[in-house]
Coordinates of N, CA and C in Angstrom, one line a residue:
X1 N 22.0 12.2 -15.8 CA 21.7 12.6 -17.0 C 21.5 14.1 -16.7
X2 N 22.0 14.9 -17.9 CA 21.8 16.3 -17.5 C 20.8 16.5 -18.7
X3 N 20.1 17.7 -18.6 CA 19.4 18.1 -19.4 C 19.7 19.6 -19.7
X4 N 19.2 20.1 -21.1 CA 19.8 21.4 -21.3 C 19.2 22.4 -20.9
X5 N 19.5 23.6 -20.6 CA 19.2 24.8 -20.3 C 17.7 24.8 -20.7
X6 N 17.5 24.8 -22.0 CA 16.4 25.5 -22.6 C 15.2 24.4 -22.7
X7 N 15.5 23.1 -22.0 CA 14.8 21.8 -22.4 C 14.7 21.4 -20.7
X8 N 13.4 21.0 -20.1 CA 13.0 20.5 -19.1 C 12.5 19.1 -19.0
X9 N 13.2 18.1 -18.9 CA 12.7 16.6 -19.2 C 11.5 16.4 -18.4
X10 N 11.8 16.7 -17.3 CA 10.7 16.3 -16.3 C 9.2 17.0 -16.5
X11 N 9.6 18.4 -16.9 CA 8.3 19.0 -17.2 C 7.4 18.3 -18.4
X12 N 8.7 17.9 -19.5 CA 8.1 17.5 -20.7 C 7.5 16.4 -20.5
X13 N 7.9 15.4 -19.7 CA 7.5 14.0 -19.2 C 5.9 14.2 -18.7
X14 N 6.0 14.9 -17.6 CA 4.5 15.3 -17.0 C 3.6 15.6 -17.8
X15 N 4.0 16.5 -18.7 CA 3.0 17.2 -19.8 C 2.7 15.8 -20.7
X16 N 3.4 15.2 -21.1 CA 3.0 14.0 -22.1 C 2.5 13.0 -21.4
X17 N 2.7 12.5 -20.3 CA 2.1 11.7 -19.4 C 0.7 12.2 -19.1
X18 N 0.6 13.4 -19.0 CA -1.0 13.9 -18.5 C -1.9 13.9 -20.0
X19 N -1.3 14.2 -20.8 CA -2.3 13.9 -22.1 C -2.5 12.7 -22.6
X20 N -1.3 11.7 -22.4 CA -1.6 10.3 -23.0 C -2.0 9.2 -21.9
X21 N -2.0 9.5 -20.6 CA -2.2 8.6 -19.5 C -3.3 8.8 -19.0
X22 N -4.6 8.5 -19.0 CA -5.7 8.6 -18.5 C -5.6 7.9 -17.2
X23 N -6.3 8.7 -16.3 CA -6.2 8.3 -14.6 C -7.2 6.8 -14.8
X24 N -8.2 6.9 -15.7 CA -9.6 6.0 -15.8 C -8.9 4.5 -16.4
X25 N -7.8 5.0 -17.1 CA -7.5 3.6 -17.7 C -5.9 2.9 -16.9
X26 N -5.4 3.6 -16.2 CA -4.1 3.5 -15.7 C -4.2 3.9 -14.4
X27 N -3.4 2.9 -13.6 CA -3.4 3.1 -12.0 C -2.1 4.0 -11.7
X28 N -2.1 4.7 -10.5 CA -0.9 5.4 -10.2 C 0.2 4.8 -10.3
X29 N 0.1 3.7 -9.9 CA 1.5 2.5 -9.7 C 2.1 2.3 -11.4
X30 N 1.0 2.2 -12.3 CA 1.4 1.9 -13.4 C 2.1 3.2 -14.3
X31 N 1.3 4.4 -14.0 CA 2.0 5.3 -14.4 C 3.6 5.8 -14.2
X32 N 3.5 5.7 -12.8 CA 5.1 5.9 -11.9 C 6.1 4.9 -13.0
X33 N 5.4 3.6 -13.3 CA 6.3 2.6 -13.7 C 6.5 2.9 -15.1
X34 N 5.8 3.3 -16.0 CA 5.8 3.7 -17.3 C 6.9 5.0 -17.5
X35 N 6.5 6.0 -16.4 CA 7.6 7.1 -16.4 C 8.9 6.7 -16.3
X36 N 9.1 5.6 -15.7 CA 10.6 5.4 -14.9 C 11.3 4.6 -16.5
X37 N 10.4 3.9 -17.1 CA 10.8 3.2 -18.4 C 11.0 4.2 -19.3
X38 N 10.3 5.3 -19.5 CA 10.6 6.6 -20.5 C 12.0 7.1 -20.5
X39 N 12.3 7.2 -18.9 CA 13.4 7.5 -18.5 C 14.5 7.0 -19.2
X40 N 14.4 5.6 -18.5 CA 15.5 4.4 -19.1 C 15.4 4.5 -20.7
X41 N 14.6 4.6 -21.3 CA 14.7 4.8 -22.6 C 15.6 6.0 -23.2
X42 N 14.9 7.1 -22.4 CA 16.0 8.4 -23.0 C 17.3 8.4 -22.5
X43 N 17.8 7.8 -21.3 CA 19.2 7.7 -20.9 C 19.8 6.6 -21.9
X44 N 19.1 5.4 -22.3 CA 19.9 4.8 -23.4 C 20.2 5.5 -24.5
X45 N 19.3 6.2 -25.1 CA 19.2 7.1 -26.2 C 20.4 8.2 -26.1
X46 N 20.4 8.5 -25.1 CA 21.5 9.8 -24.9 C 23.0 9.1 -25.0
X47 N 23.3 7.9 -24.2 CA 24.5 7.2 -24.5 C 24.8 6.7 -25.4
X48 N 23.7 5.8 -25.8 CA 24.2 5.1 -27.3 C 24.1 5.7 -28.6
X49 N 23.2 6.6 -28.7 CA 22.9 7.2 -30.0 C 23.8 8.7 -29.9
X50 N 24.2 9.0 -28.9 CA 24.9 10.5 -28.6 C 23.8 11.8 -29.0
X51 N 22.7 11.6 -28.5 CA 21.4 12.1 -28.9 C 21.5 13.2 -27.5
X52 N 21.0 14.1 -27.8 CA 20.8 15.4 -26.8 C 19.4 15.0 -26.0
X53 N 19.3 15.3 -24.9 CA 18.1 15.2 -24.0 C 16.9 15.3 -24.6
X54 N 16.7 16.4 -25.4 CA 15.6 16.8 -25.9 C 15.2 15.7 -27.2
X55 N 16.4 15.5 -28.1 CA 16.3 14.7 -29.2 C 15.9 13.4 -28.8
X56 N 16.7 13.1 -27.9 CA 15.9 11.7 -27.1 C 14.5 11.3 -27.0
X57 N 14.1 12.4 -26.3 CA 12.5 12.6 -26.0 C 11.9 12.6 -26.8
X58 N 12.1 13.2 -28.2 CA 11.2 13.1 -29.3 C 11.2 11.7 -30.0
X59 N 12.4 11.1 -30.0 CA 12.6 9.6 -30.5 C 11.6 8.7 -29.5
X60 N 11.8 8.9 -28.2 CA 10.8 8.2 -27.2 C 9.4 8.2 -27.5
X61 N 9.3 9.4 -27.7 CA 7.7 9.7 -28.0 C 7.3 9.0 -29.1
X62 N 8.0 9.1 -30.2 CA 7.7 8.1 -31.6 C 7.7 6.6 -31.1
X63 N 8.8 6.0 -30.3 CA 8.6 4.7 -30.1 C 7.4 4.4 -29.0
X64 N 7.0 5.3 -28.2 CA 5.9 5.0 -27.1 C 4.7 5.2 -28.1
X65 N 4.6 6.0 -29.0 CA 3.2 6.3 -29.6 C 2.4 7.0 -28.9
X66 N 0.9 6.8 -29.1 CA 0.0 7.7 -28.2 C -0.7 6.8 -27.3
X67 N -2.1 6.9 -26.5 CA -2.4 6.0 -25.7 C -3.6 5.1 -26.7
X68 N -3.7 5.4 -27.7 CA -4.5 4.4 -28.6 C -3.6 3.1 -29.3
X69 N -2.6 3.6 -29.0 CA -1.6 2.2 -29.4 C -1.2 1.4 -28.2
X70 N -1.6 1.6 -27.2 CA -1.2 0.5 -25.9 C -2.5 0.9 -24.9
X71 N -3.5 1.9 -25.1 CA -4.8 1.8 -23.9 C -5.0 0.4 -23.5
X72 N -5.4 -0.5 -24.4 CA -6.1 -1.6 -24.2 C -5.3 -2.6 -23.7
X73 N -4.0 -2.7 -24.4 CA -3.1 -3.3 -23.7 C -2.9 -3.3 -22.1
X74 N -2.5 -1.8 -21.7 CA -2.4 -1.8 -20.5 C -3.5 -1.7 -19.7
X75 N -4.8 -1.8 -20.2 CA -5.6 -1.9 -19.5 C -6.1 -3.5 -18.8
X76 N -5.7 -4.1 -19.6 CA -5.6 -5.7 -19.5 C -4.6 -5.9 -18.5
X77 N -3.5 -5.1 -18.5 CA -2.2 -5.6 -17.7 C -2.6 -4.6 -16.1
X78 N -3.2 -3.9 -16.2 CA -4.1 -3.1 -15.0 C -4.8 -4.3 -14.2
X79 N -5.8 -4.7 -15.1 CA -6.5 -5.8 -14.4 C -6.1 -6.9 -13.7
X80 N -5.1 -7.5 -14.6 CA -4.2 -8.5 -13.8 C -3.5 -8.3 -12.6
X81 N -2.8 -7.1 -12.7 CA -2.3 -6.2 -11.7 C -3.1 -6.0 -10.4
X82 N -4.1 -5.8 -10.8 CA -5.5 -5.7 -9.6 C -5.4 -6.9 -8.7
X83 N -5.9 -7.7 -9.6 CA -6.4 -9.3 -9.3 C -5.1 -9.5 -8.3
X84 N -3.9 -9.7 -8.8 CA -2.5 -10.0 -8.5 C -2.7 -9.3 -6.9
X85 N -2.8 -8.1 -6.9 CA -2.7 -7.1 -5.4 C -3.8 -8.0 -4.6
X86 N -4.8 -8.3 -4.7 CA -5.9 -8.9 -4.1 C -5.3 -10.5 -3.5
X87 N -4.6 -11.1 -4.3 CA -4.4 -12.2 -4.0 C -2.8 -12.3 -2.9
X88 N -2.1 -11.2 -3.2 CA -1.1 -11.2 -2.3 C -1.4 -10.7 -1.1
X89 N -2.4 -9.8 -1.0 CA -2.7 -9.1 0.0 C -3.2 -10.1 0.8
X90 N -4.1 -11.0 0.2 CA -4.8 -11.9 1.3 C -3.9 -13.1 1.7
X91 N -3.1 -13.6 0.7 CA -2.1 -14.6 1.0 C -0.9 -14.3 2.0
X92 N -0.6 -13.0 2.0 CA 0.4 -12.4 2.8 C 0.0 -12.3 4.1
X93 N -1.3 -12.0 4.3 CA -1.9 -11.8 5.6 C -2.1 -13.2 6.3
X94 N -2.5 -14.3 5.4 CA -2.4 -15.9 6.1 C -0.8 -16.2 6.4
X95 N -0.1 -15.7 5.5 CA 1.2 -16.4 6.2 C 1.9 -15.6 7.1
X96 N 1.9 -14.4 7.0 CA 2.1 -13.5 8.3 C 1.6 -13.9 9.8
X97 N 0.1 -14.5 9.6 CA -0.5 -14.9 10.6 C 0.2 -16.1 11.3
X98 N 0.5 -17.0 10.3 CA 0.8 -18.3 10.8 C 2.4 -18.1 11.3
X99 N 3.2 -17.6 10.5 CA 4.5 -17.3 11.1 C 4.4 -16.7 12.2
X100 N 3.6 -15.6 12.6 CA 3.9 -15.0 14.1 C 3.2 -15.8 15.1
X101 N 2.1 -17.0 14.7 CA 1.6 -17.6 15.5 C 2.7 -18.7 16.2
X102 N 3.3 -19.3 15.2 CA 4.4 -20.2 15.8 C 5.5 -19.7 16.0
X103 N 6.0 -18.0 15.9 CA 7.0 -17.6 16.2 C 6.7 -17.4 17.9
X104 N 5.6 -17.2 18.4 CA 5.1 -16.7 19.6 C 5.3 -18.0 20.5
X105 N 5.0 -19.2 20.1 CA 4.8 -20.5 20.6 C 6.2 -21.1 20.8
X106 N 6.9 -21.0 19.7 CA 8.1 -21.4 19.6 C 9.2 -20.5 20.7
X107 N 9.2 -19.1 20.7 CA 10.0 -18.6 21.5 C 9.4 -18.5 22.9
X108 N 8.2 -18.7 23.0 CA 7.6 -19.1 24.5 C 8.0 -20.4 25.0
X109 N 8.3 -21.4 24.4 CA 8.8 -22.5 25.0 C 10.5 -22.6 25.1
X110 N 11.0 -21.7 24.4 CA 12.3 -21.5 24.6 C 12.5 -20.8 25.7
X111 N 11.8 -19.6 26.1 CA 11.9 -18.9 27.2 C 11.8 -19.7 28.6
X112 N 10.9 -20.8 28.3 CA 10.4 -21.5 29.6 C 11.8 -22.5 29.7
X113 N 12.4 -23.1 28.7 CA 13.6 -23.8 29.0 C 14.7 -22.8 29.5
X114 N 14.9 -21.6 29.1 CA 15.8 -20.8 29.6 C 15.8 -20.4 30.9
X115 N 14.4 -20.1 31.3 CA 13.9 -19.8 32.8 C 14.4 -21.2 33.8
X116 N 13.7 -22.3 33.4 CA 14.1 -23.8 34.0 C 15.5 -23.9 34.3
X117 N 16.3 -23.5 33.3 CA 17.4 -23.8 33.4 C 18.3 -22.7 34.3
X118 N 18.2 -21.4 34.4 CA 19.0 -20.3 35.0 C 18.1 -19.9 36.2
X119 N 16.9 -19.9 36.2 CA 16.4 -19.2 37.3 C 16.1 -20.8 38.3
X120 N 16.4 -20.6 39.6 CA 15.8 -21.7 40.8 C 14.7 -21.5 41.0
X121 N 13.7 -21.4 40.4 CA 12.1 -21.1 40.5 C 11.2 -22.0 40.4
X122 N 10.2 -22.4 40.9 CA 9.0 -23.6 40.9 C 8.6 -23.6 39.6
X123 N 8.5 -24.5 38.8 CA 7.5 -24.4 37.6 C 6.4 -23.6 37.5
X124 N 5.5 -23.2 38.7 CA 4.5 -22.2 38.7 C 4.8 -21.0 37.9
X125 N 6.1 -20.7 38.9 CA 6.5 -19.2 38.4 C 6.9 -19.1 37.2
X126 N 7.7 -19.9 36.4 CA 8.3 -20.1 35.2 C 7.0 -19.9 34.1
X127 N 6.0 -20.8 34.6 CA 4.8 -20.7 33.6 C 4.0 -19.4 33.6
X128 N 4.1 -18.7 34.9 CA 3.6 -17.5 35.1 C 4.4 -16.5 34.0
X129 N 5.5 -16.7 34.1 CA 6.4 -15.5 33.1 C 6.2 -16.2 31.5
X130 N 5.6 -17.5 31.3 CA 5.7 -17.7 30.3 C 4.1 -16.9 29.4
X131 N 3.3 -16.9 30.5 CA 1.9 -16.3 30.2 C 2.0 -14.9 30.0
X132 N 3.0 -14.1 30.8 CA 3.1 -12.8 30.8 C 3.8 -12.6 29.1
X133 N 4.6 -13.1 29.1 CA 5.4 -12.9 27.7 C 4.1 -13.3 26.3
X134 N 3.4 -14.2 26.7 CA 2.3 -14.5 25.6 C 1.5 -13.2 25.4
X135 N 1.0 -12.5 27.0 CA 0.1 -11.5 26.9 C 0.7 -10.0 26.2
X136 N 2.2 -9.9 26.4 CA 2.8 -9.0 25.8 C 2.7 -9.0 24.2
X137 N 2.6 -10.3 23.8 CA 2.9 -10.7 22.5 C 1.2 -10.0 21.7
X138 N 0.3 -10.3 22.8 CA -1.0 -9.7 22.4 C -1.0 -8.4 22.1
X139 N -0.4 -7.7 23.0 CA -0.3 -6.0 23.0 C 0.7 -5.8 21.7
X140 N 1.7 -6.4 21.7 CA 2.7 -5.9 20.5 C 1.9 -6.5 18.9
X141 N 1.1 -7.1 19.1 CA 0.5 -7.7 17.8 C -0.6 -6.7 17.3
X142 N -1.1 -6.5 18.5 CA -2.4 -5.0 18.3 C -1.6 -3.9 18.0
X143 N -0.5 -3.2 18.9 CA 0.2 -2.0 18.5 C 1.1 -2.5 17.2
X144 N 1.1 -3.4 16.3 CA 1.4 -3.2 15.1 C 0.3 -3.2 14.2
X145 N -0.9 -3.9 14.6 CA -1.9 -3.5 13.5 C -2.4 -2.0 13.6
X146 N -2.3 -1.5 14.6 CA -2.6 -0.1 14.8 C -1.8 0.7 14.0
X147 N -0.3 0.3 14.0 CA 0.8 1.1 13.4 C 0.0 1.0 11.7
X148 N 0.0 -0.2 11.4 CA -0.3 -0.2 9.9 C -1.5 0.7 9.5
X149 N -2.6 0.8 10.6 CA -3.8 1.3 9.8 C -3.6 2.8 9.8
X150 N -2.5 3.3 10.7 CA -2.5 4.8 10.4 C -1.2 5.3 9.7
X151 N -0.4 4.3 9.3 CA 1.0 4.5 8.4 C 0.3 4.4 6.9
X152 N -0.7 4.9 6.3 CA -1.5 4.1 4.8 C -0.2 4.4 3.7
X153 N -0.1 5.9 4.1 CA 1.1 6.4 2.8 C 2.1 5.7 2.6
X154 N 2.9 5.4 3.9 CA 4.1 4.5 4.1 C 4.1 3.4 3.4
X155 N 2.8 2.7 4.1 CA 2.6 1.2 3.9 C 2.6 0.9 2.3
X156 N 1.6 2.0 1.5 CA 1.4 1.9 0.2 C 2.6 2.0 -0.6
X157 N 3.6 2.9 -0.6 CA 5.0 3.3 -0.9 C 5.7 2.4 -0.9
X158 N 5.6 1.6 0.4 CA 6.4 0.7 0.9 C 6.4 -0.7 -0.4
X159 N 4.6 -1.1 -0.3 CA 4.3 -2.3 -1.0 C 4.5 -1.9 -2.6
X160 N 4.2 -1.2 -2.8 CA 4.5 -0.5 -4.6 C 5.8 -0.9 -5.0
X161 N 6.9 -0.8 -3.9 CA 8.2 -0.8 -4.2 C 8.7 -2.3 -3.9
X162 N 8.0 -3.1 -3.4 CA 8.5 -4.6 -3.0 C 8.0 -5.6 -4.5
X163 N 9.0 -6.1 -4.7 CA 8.9 -7.3 -5.6 C 9.0 -8.5 -5.1
X164 N 8.0 -9.4 -5.4 CA 7.6 -10.4 -4.7 C 8.2 -11.4 -5.4
X165 N 9.3 -12.2 -5.3 CA 10.1 -13.0 -5.6 C 9.5 -14.7 -5.4
X166 N 9.7 -15.8 -6.0 CA 9.4 -17.1 -5.7 C 10.5 -17.4 -4.4
X167 N 11.7 -17.1 -4.8 CA 12.6 -17.4 -3.6 C 12.0 -16.9 -2.2
X168 N 11.6 -15.5 -2.0 CA 11.1 -15.2 -0.9 C 10.1 -15.7 -0.3
X169 N 8.9 -16.4 -1.0 CA 8.1 -17.1 -0.8 C 8.7 -18.7 -0.3
X170 N 9.5 -19.2 -0.8 CA 10.0 -20.3 -0.6 C 10.6 -20.1 1.0
X171 N 11.6 -19.1 1.1 CA 12.1 -18.9 2.4 C 11.2 -18.6 3.5
X172 N 10.1 -17.9 3.3 CA 8.8 -17.6 4.3 C 8.2 -19.0 4.7
X173 N 8.1 -20.1 3.7 CA 7.6 -21.1 4.0 C 8.5 -21.9 4.4
X174 N 9.9 -21.7 4.6 CA 10.9 -22.8 5.2 C 10.8 -22.2 6.6
X175 N 10.6 -20.8 6.8 CA 10.6 -20.3 8.0 C 9.4 -20.9 8.9
X176 N 8.3 -20.9 8.3 CA 7.2 -21.4 9.2 C 7.1 -22.8 9.4
X177 N 7.9 -23.9 8.6 CA 8.1 -25.1 8.9 C 8.9 -25.4 9.7
X178 N 10.1 -24.4 10.2 CA 11.3 -24.7 10.9 C 10.2 -24.2 12.5
X179 N 9.6 -23.0 12.5 CA 8.9 -22.8 13.7 C 8.1 -23.9 13.9
X180 N 7.5 -24.3 13.0 CA 6.1 -25.3 13.6 C 7.1 -26.7 14.1
X181 N 7.7 -27.2 13.5 CA 8.6 -28.3 14.1 C 9.0 -28.0 15.3
X182 N 10.0 -27.0 15.7 CA 10.3 -26.5 16.8 C 9.3 -26.3 17.9
X183 N 8.2 -25.7 17.8 CA 7.4 -25.8 18.6 C 7.0 -27.0 19.1
X184 N 6.3 -27.9 18.1 CA 6.0 -29.3 18.6 C 7.2 -30.1 19.4
X185 N 8.4 -29.9 19.0 CA 9.4 -30.6 19.6 C 9.6 -29.9 21.3
X186 N 9.8 -28.8 21.2 CA 10.1 -28.4 22.4 C 9.1 -28.6 23.3
X187 N 7.6 -28.3 23.0 CA 6.2 -28.9 23.9 C 6.2 -30.2 24.3
X188 N 7.0 -31.2 23.2 CA 7.1 -32.7 23.9 C 8.5 -32.7 24.9
X189 N 9.0 -32.2 24.6 CA 10.1 -32.0 25.7 C 9.9 -31.3 27.1
X190 N 9.0 -30.2 27.1 CA 8.8 -29.7 28.4 C 7.6 -30.7 28.8
X191 N 6.8 -31.3 28.2 CA 5.9 -32.2 28.8 C 6.4 -33.2 29.7
X192 N 7.6 -33.8 28.9 CA 8.3 -34.7 29.5 C 9.0 -34.2 30.7
X193 N 9.5 -33.0 31.0 CA 10.0 -32.5 31.9 C 9.0 -32.6 33.3
X194 N 7.7 -32.4 32.9 CA 6.9 -32.3 34.0 C 6.6 -33.8 34.5
X195 N 6.8 -34.8 33.7 CA 6.5 -36.2 34.3 C 5.3 -36.2 34.5
X196 N 4.9 -36.9 35.6 CA 3.6 -37.3 36.0 C 3.1 -35.9 37.0
X197 N 3.6 -34.5 36.8 CA 2.8 -33.5 37.4 C 1.9 -33.0 36.2
X198 N 0.6 -33.8 36.4 CA -0.5 -33.0 35.4 C -0.6 -31.7 35.7
X199 N -0.5 -31.1 36.7 CA -1.2 -30.0 37.3 C -0.3 -29.0 36.5
X200 N 0.8 -29.1 36.7 CA 1.8 -28.2 36.1 C 1.7 -28.1 34.4
X201 N 1.5 -29.5 34.0 CA 1.7 -29.8 32.5 C 0.2 -29.0 32.1
X202 N -0.8 -29.5 32.8 CA -2.1 -28.6 32.3 C -2.2 -26.7 32.5
X203 N -1.5 -26.4 33.4 CA -1.2 -24.8 33.4 C -0.4 -24.5 32.0
X204 N 0.5 -25.3 31.9 CA 1.4 -24.8 30.7 C 0.7 -25.1 29.6
X205 N 0.1 -26.1 29.3 CA -0.6 -26.0 28.0 C -1.7 -25.1 27.5
X206 N -2.3 -24.9 28.8 CA -3.6 -23.8 29.0 C -3.2 -22.7 28.3
X207 N -1.8 -22.1 28.6 CA -1.3 -20.9 28.2 C -1.2 -20.8 26.7
X208 N -0.8 -22.0 26.0 CA -1.0 -21.8 24.5 C -2.6 -22.2 23.9
X209 N -3.4 -22.9 24.9 CA -4.6 -22.9 24.3 C -5.3 -22.0 24.4
X210 N -5.2 -21.1 25.3 CA -5.8 -19.7 25.4 C -5.3 -18.9 24.1
X211 N -3.9 -19.0 23.7 CA -3.2 -18.1 22.7 C -4.0 -18.8 21.5
X212 N -4.5 -20.0 21.5 CA -5.2 -20.2 19.9 C -6.2 -20.0 19.8
X213 N -7.0 -19.2 20.7 CA -8.4 -18.7 20.9 C -8.3 -17.1 20.6
X214 N -7.0 -16.7 21.5 CA -7.4 -15.2 21.5 C -6.3 -14.6 20.5
X215 N -5.4 -15.2 19.8 CA -4.6 -14.8 18.8 C -5.1 -14.8 17.6
X216 N -6.1 -15.8 17.2 CA -6.9 -15.3 15.8 C -8.2 -14.3 16.2
X217 N -8.4 -14.0 17.2 CA -9.6 -12.9 17.5 C -8.8 -11.6 16.9
X218 N -7.8 -11.3 17.9 CA -6.8 -10.1 17.5 C -6.4 -9.9 16.1
X219 N -6.0 -11.1 15.7 CA -5.5 -11.3 14.0 C -6.9 -10.8 13.1
X220 N -8.0 -11.3 13.2 CA -9.1 -11.6 12.7 C -9.7 -10.1 12.5
X221 N -9.9 -9.2 13.7 CA -10.1 -8.0 14.1 C -9.4 -6.9 13.4
X222 N -8.0 -7.3 13.3 CA -7.2 -6.3 12.7 C -7.0 -6.6 11.2
X223 N -7.3 -7.6 10.8 CA -7.6 -8.0 9.1 C -8.5 -7.1 8.9
X224 N -9.8 -7.1 9.4 CA -11.3 -6.4 9.3 C -10.6 -5.1 9.4
X225 N -10.2 -4.3 10.3 CA -9.5 -2.8 10.2 C -8.9 -2.6 9.1
X226 N -8.0 -3.3 8.9 CA -6.9 -3.0 7.7 C -7.7 -3.4 6.3
X227 N -8.6 -4.3 6.2 CA -9.3 -4.2 4.9 C -10.2 -3.3 4.5
X228 N -10.8 -2.7 5.6 CA -11.5 -1.1 5.3 C -10.9 0.0 4.8
X229 N -9.5 0.0 5.9 CA -8.6 0.9 5.5 C -8.1 0.8 3.8
X230 N -7.6 -0.3 3.5 CA -6.7 -0.8 2.2 C -7.6 -1.0 1.2
X231 N -8.7 -1.2 1.4 CA -9.7 -1.8 0.4 C -9.8 -1.4 -1.0
X232 N -9.5 0.3 -1.1 CA -9.9 0.6 -2.2 C -8.6 0.7 -3.1
X233 N -7.3 0.2 -2.5 CA -6.2 0.1 -3.1 C -6.0 -1.2 -3.7
X234 N -6.5 -2.5 -2.7 CA -6.5 -3.7 -3.3 C -7.7 -4.5 -3.3
X235 N -8.9 -3.7 -3.2 CA -10.3 -4.6 -3.4 C -11.1 -4.1 -4.2
X236 N -11.2 -2.7 -4.4 CA -12.1 -2.1 -5.1 C -11.5 -1.5 -6.3
X237 N -11.9 -1.6 -7.5 CA -11.2 -1.1 -8.7 C -12.2 0.3 -9.1

C-alpha cells in the first residue's frame, strides 16, 4: 500500500497509538496486534472504497474510536492472554520434557540394535557406547537450556509469533505416545537378546535408570533458570 508524499501512515499510526494505547492497560504484543489490525483495515478501505491512505486512516480512527470505548474490554483480554501464556509456558515445558526423555530412550535402544547388528563387539562395548550417547544427550540438553537463557529477545519474538493450534498439540501427543511405545518395545526385545545374562542386562538397564534420575535434575534446574529469566514476561503482571 502506497502512502502519499504529504501523509506518513506509519508516523500517524504511531502517534495515534501513543495517545490512545496506554502501556499500563495493554501489553506490547497487544499493541502490535492492534497496529496490524489497523493496517489491515486501512488496506481494505483503500482497495474497496477507493480512498486515499489519509482518508482511510481518518475512517479507521472513527471506527476504532478512543481508548474509553475499548479499554475495559482490552484489559480483560490482556488478563486472559496473560493467564494463557502461563499455562502454555508450563504445559509446553512438561510436554517438551517427556518428548525429549522418551526420544533419548528410544534412540539409545535403536543405537544398541544398530551396534549389535553392524559391530562385532561384545555386549559390554555396545552398552558403553549407549552410556556415552546418553551422557552426550545430557550435555546437549544443558547446552540447549543455556542457549534459551541467553537468547531472550529471539525467544520472545518467536513465541509471540507462534499460534498454538489444537492440531499441533495432538501431533505432539501422538509423537510422545509413539516414542513411549517404541521405547518399551525395544527395551523388551533387548532384554530377550541378553537371555540369561543378567549381568549384561543389569548394566543395560542401569544406563536408563541413571537417565531417569539425572535427566529430571538437569531439566528441573534448567526450568528454574528459565523461570527467573522469563518470569516477567509469563508469570508477573
